[in-house]
Amino acid sequence: MLHSNAILASLSTSDTAALRPHLKATHLPQNTVLYETGDTIKAVYFPMSAVVSLVVSLASGEMTEAAMVGRDGAVGLASALDGKIAMCRAVVQLGGDAMVCDPVAFRGTALQSESLISTVMRHEQTLLAQAQQSTACMANHEIDARLCRWLLRARDLSESDNLPFTQEFLAEMLGVQRTSVTTVARTLQEAGMVKYARGKIEILNVDGLREGACECYETIKQQYGQLLGRPHQ
């Protein structure tokens, strides 16, 4: 079961044996808030089929996604580096399964293994790179290209063409007005790339979305391939 998460699957036999007793299977329902900004991180999550958004919230109530984490990464891994305080909100955007580990146990295991602590550091570096890429994307790319990129990454992590997202949620994640998402979603539907019903998006043309997506989709994919020391596919 551990092979369903790329981080866990990449561990050495000894690291896997040391960590396995501390891992527990859990199900994360959609919209579950794993932690809020400023909370103490009380669990490390390794998504298997769940997808989690790391979100920055403003005093005005507006929210924008900084990074998306799924089976290619982990949530709360910085606790192994003594990063016990959450710097953003973590919310489950797509419900699914995950392995969960107590952060104290994980840190203790990581500090006994140079290879595991190296994996943690590379993951956090990659997560930061994704957040930086998202910032550049928001500042320089059009909404249609950003939405294509976002849908493709959600599809990759969930391994499903059916995504249960409302336009309100998409607007929050992209940091735009709902009317903008409505316009772009209608355009994509008319082009035969997606089929949109209330609260549900079905991806019909993956190649079309890839052509419409900005460069950030491939960049982030490459970064996660490098995280595990192998080229992306």
PDB file of C-alpha atoms in Angstrom, residues 12-134:
ATOM      1  CA  SER A  12      15.138   2.606   1.316  1.00  0.00           C
ATOM      2  CA  THR A  13      14.271  -0.764   2.802  1.00  0.00           C
ATOM      3  CA  SER A  14      15.722   0.251   6.184  1.00  0.00           C
ATOM      4  CA  ASP A  15      13.875   3.600   6.256  1.00  0.00           C
ATOM      5  CA  THR A  16      10.621   1.876   5.322  1.00  0.00           C
ATOM      6  CA  ALA A  17      11.086  -0.699   8.080  1.00  0.00           C
ATOM      7  CA  ALA A  18      11.790   2.021  10.651  1.00  0.00           C
ATOM      8  CA  LEU A  19       8.828   4.182   9.627  1.00  0.00           C
ATOM      9  CA  ARG A  20       6.207   1.500   8.960  1.00  0.00           C
ATOM     10  CA  PRO A  21       5.232   0.928  12.645  1.00  0.00           C
ATOM     11  CA  HIS A  22       4.328   4.617  12.948  1.00  0.00           C
ATOM     12  CA  LEU A  23       2.135   4.790   9.844  1.00  0.00           C
ATOM     13  CA  LYS A  24      -1.635   4.402   9.993  1.00  0.00           C
ATOM     14  CA  ALA A  25      -4.123   4.320   7.146  1.00  0.00           C
ATOM     15  CA  THR A  26      -6.837   6.974   7.194  1.00  0.00           C
ATOM     16  CA  HIS A  27      -9.494   8.465   4.946  1.00  0.00           C
ATOM     17  CA  LEU A  28      -9.596  12.225   4.426  1.00  0.00           C
ATOM     18  CA  PRO A  29     -13.061  13.526   3.489  1.00  0.00           C
ATOM     19  CA  GLN A  30     -13.315  16.393   1.018  1.00  0.00           C
ATOM     20  CA  ASN A  31     -13.171  19.880   2.590  1.00  0.00           C
ATOM     21  CA  THR A  32     -11.484  18.599   5.770  1.00  0.00           C
ATOM     22  CA  VAL A  33      -9.140  21.235   7.208  1.00  0.00           C
ATOM     23  CA  LEU A  34      -5.968  19.449   8.314  1.00  0.00           C
ATOM     24  CA  TYR A  35      -4.601  22.559   9.989  1.00  0.00           C
ATOM     25  CA  GLU A  36      -4.958  26.327   9.977  1.00  0.00           C
ATOM     26  CA  THR A  37      -2.221  28.935   9.737  1.00  0.00           C
ATOM     27  CA  GLY A  38      -0.468  29.160  13.108  1.00  0.00           C
ATOM     28  CA  ASP A  39      -1.627  25.733  14.305  1.00  0.00           C
ATOM     29  CA  THR A  40       0.818  23.231  15.736  1.00  0.00           C
ATOM     30  CA  ILE A  41       1.315  20.432  13.209  1.00  0.00           C
ATOM     31  CA  LYS A  42      -0.038  17.325  14.916  1.00  0.00           C
ATOM     32  CA  ALA A  43       0.215  14.849  12.033  1.00  0.00           C
ATOM     33  CA  VAL A  44       2.220  14.178   8.894  1.00  0.00           C
ATOM     34  CA  TYR A  45       0.064  13.084   5.952  1.00  0.00           C
ATOM     35  CA  PHE A  46       1.181  11.023   2.963  1.00  0.00           C
ATOM     36  CA  PRO A  47      -1.709  11.206   0.466  1.00  0.00           C
ATOM     37  CA  MET A  48      -2.432   8.072  -1.537  1.00  0.00           C
ATOM     38  CA  SER A  49      -5.523   9.179  -3.430  1.00  0.00           C
ATOM     39  CA  ALA A  50      -6.473  12.331  -1.483  1.00  0.00           C
ATOM     40  CA  VAL A  51      -5.371  15.744  -2.783  1.00  0.00           C
ATOM     41  CA  VAL A  52      -4.623  18.634  -0.421  1.00  0.00           C
ATOM     42  CA  SER A  53      -4.435  22.365  -1.149  1.00  0.00           C
ATOM     43  CA  LEU A  54      -2.065  24.579   0.820  1.00  0.00           C
ATOM     44  CA  VAL A  55      -3.886  27.877   0.982  1.00  0.00           C
ATOM     45  CA  VAL A  56      -2.911  31.404   2.020  1.00  0.00           C
ATOM     46  CA  SER A  57      -5.760  33.334   3.657  1.00  0.00           C
ATOM     47  CA  LEU A  58      -6.031  37.115   3.918  1.00  0.00           C
ATOM     48  CA  ALA A  59      -7.703  39.208   6.606  1.00  0.00           C
ATOM     49  CA  SER A  60     -10.426  40.073   4.081  1.00  0.00           C
ATOM     50  CA  GLY A  61     -11.403  36.403   3.894  1.00  0.00           C
ATOM     51  CA  GLU A  62      -9.960  35.861   0.426  1.00  0.00           C
ATOM     52  CA  MET A  63      -7.933  32.694  -0.168  1.00  0.00           C
ATOM     53  CA  THR A  64      -5.429  31.624  -2.822  1.00  0.00           C
ATOM     54  CA  GLU A  65      -3.768  28.271  -3.327  1.00  0.00           C
ATOM     55  CA  ALA A  66       0.016  28.267  -2.963  1.00  0.00           C
ATOM     56  CA  ALA A  67       0.574  24.580  -3.680  1.00  0.00           C
ATOM     57  CA  MET A  68      -1.240  21.312  -4.372  1.00  0.00           C
ATOM     58  CA  VAL A  69      -0.057  18.103  -2.723  1.00  0.00           C
ATOM     59  CA  GLY A  70      -1.116  14.563  -3.527  1.00  0.00           C
ATOM     60  CA  ARG A  71       0.411  11.138  -4.006  1.00  0.00           C
ATOM     61  CA  ASP A  72       3.678  12.768  -5.138  1.00  0.00           C
ATOM     62  CA  GLY A  73       4.357  14.438  -1.795  1.00  0.00           C
ATOM     63  CA  ALA A  74       3.409  14.910   1.853  1.00  0.00           C
ATOM     64  CA  VAL A  75       1.777  17.457   4.138  1.00  0.00           C
ATOM     65  CA  GLY A  76       3.418  18.527   7.398  1.00  0.00           C
ATOM     66  CA  LEU A  77       6.795  17.001   6.537  1.00  0.00           C
ATOM     67  CA  ALA A  78       8.594  20.124   7.809  1.00  0.00           C
ATOM     68  CA  SER A  79       7.867  18.924  11.347  1.00  0.00           C
ATOM     69  CA  ALA A  80      10.893  16.638  10.900  1.00  0.00           C
ATOM     70  CA  LEU A  81      13.004  19.787  10.598  1.00  0.00           C
ATOM     71  CA  ASP A  82      11.420  21.266  13.724  1.00  0.00           C
ATOM     72  CA  GLY A  83       8.901  23.213  11.637  1.00  0.00           C
ATOM     73  CA  LYS A  84       6.102  22.633  14.122  1.00  0.00           C
ATOM     74  CA  ILE A  85       3.961  25.663  13.247  1.00  0.00           C
ATOM     75  CA  ALA A  86       1.832  25.650  10.101  1.00  0.00           C
ATOM     76  CA  MET A  87       2.561  28.571   7.783  1.00  0.00           C
ATOM     77  CA  CYS A  88      -0.651  28.154   5.759  1.00  0.00           C
ATOM     78  CA  ARG A  89      -3.989  26.410   5.759  1.00  0.00           C
ATOM     79  CA  ALA A  90      -4.155  22.795   4.554  1.00  0.00           C
ATOM     80  CA  VAL A  91      -7.550  21.697   3.225  1.00  0.00           C
ATOM     81  CA  VAL A  92      -8.536  18.480   1.477  1.00  0.00           C
ATOM     82  CA  GLN A  93      -9.711  19.445  -2.006  1.00  0.00           C
ATOM     83  CA  LEU A  94     -10.316  15.854  -3.136  1.00  0.00           C
ATOM     84  CA  GLY A  95     -11.278  13.260  -0.566  1.00  0.00           C
ATOM     85  CA  GLY A  96      -9.331  10.013  -0.495  1.00  0.00           C
ATOM     86  CA  ASP A  97      -6.943   7.788   1.385  1.00  0.00           C
ATOM     87  CA  ALA A  98      -3.690   8.711   3.090  1.00  0.00           C
ATOM     88  CA  MET A  99      -1.124   7.365   5.513  1.00  0.00           C
ATOM     89  CA  VAL A 100      -0.714   9.436   8.662  1.00  0.00           C
ATOM     90  CA  CYS A 101       2.212   9.571  11.085  1.00  0.00           C
ATOM     91  CA  ASP A 102       2.784  11.236  14.441  1.00  0.00           C
ATOM     92  CA  PRO A 103       5.254  14.109  13.817  1.00  0.00           C
ATOM     93  CA  VAL A 104       7.368  13.285  16.892  1.00  0.00           C
ATOM     94  CA  ALA A 105       7.775   9.689  15.734  1.00  0.00           C
ATOM     95  CA  PHE A 106       8.513  10.796  12.197  1.00  0.00           C
ATOM     96  CA  ARG A 107      11.117  13.311  13.320  1.00  0.00           C
ATOM     97  CA  GLY A 108      12.813  10.734  15.515  1.00  0.00           C
ATOM     98  CA  THR A 109      13.001   8.295  12.615  1.00  0.00           C
ATOM     99  CA  ALA A 110      14.216  10.946  10.174  1.00  0.00           C
ATOM    100  CA  LEU A 111      17.002  12.129  12.480  1.00  0.00           C
ATOM    101  CA  GLN A 112      18.362   8.588  12.544  1.00  0.00           C
ATOM    102  CA  SER A 113      18.612   8.410   8.758  1.00  0.00           C
ATOM    103  CA  GLU A 114      20.641  10.669   6.487  1.00  0.00           C
ATOM    104  CA  SER A 115      18.732   9.442   3.432  1.00  0.00           C
ATOM    105  CA  LEU A 116      15.321  10.142   4.991  1.00  0.00           C
ATOM    106  CA  ILE A 117      16.255  13.619   6.223  1.00  0.00           C
ATOM    107  CA  SER A 118      17.613  14.324   2.740  1.00  0.00           C
ATOM    108  CA  THR A 119      14.264  13.305   1.249  1.00  0.00           C
ATOM    109  CA  VAL A 120      12.478  15.637   3.677  1.00  0.00           C
ATOM    110  CA  MET A 121      14.712  18.561   2.739  1.00  0.00           C
ATOM    111  CA  ARG A 122      14.302  17.951  -0.996  1.00  0.00           C
ATOM    112  CA  HIS A 123      10.535  17.708  -0.595  1.00  0.00           C
ATOM    113  CA  GLU A 124      10.319  21.004   1.270  1.00  0.00           C
ATOM    114  CA  GLN A 125      12.536  22.636  -1.364  1.00  0.00           C
ATOM    115  CA  THR A 126      10.255  21.318  -4.105  1.00  0.00           C
ATOM    116  CA  LEU A 127       7.161  22.509  -2.249  1.00  0.00           C
ATOM    117  CA  LEU A 128       8.682  25.992  -1.972  1.00  0.00           C
ATOM    118  CA  ALA A 129       9.499  25.915  -5.688  1.00  0.00           C
ATOM    119  CA  GLN A 130       5.866  25.042  -6.453  1.00  0.00           C
ATOM    120  CA  ALA A 131       4.648  27.970  -4.353  1.00  0.00           C
ATOM    121  CA  GLN A 132       7.088  30.297  -6.117  1.00  0.00           C
ATOM    122  CA  GLN A 133       5.949  28.979  -9.497  1.00  0.00           C
ATOM    123  CA  SER A 134       2.330  29.600  -8.506  1.00  0.00           C
TER     124      SER A 134
END
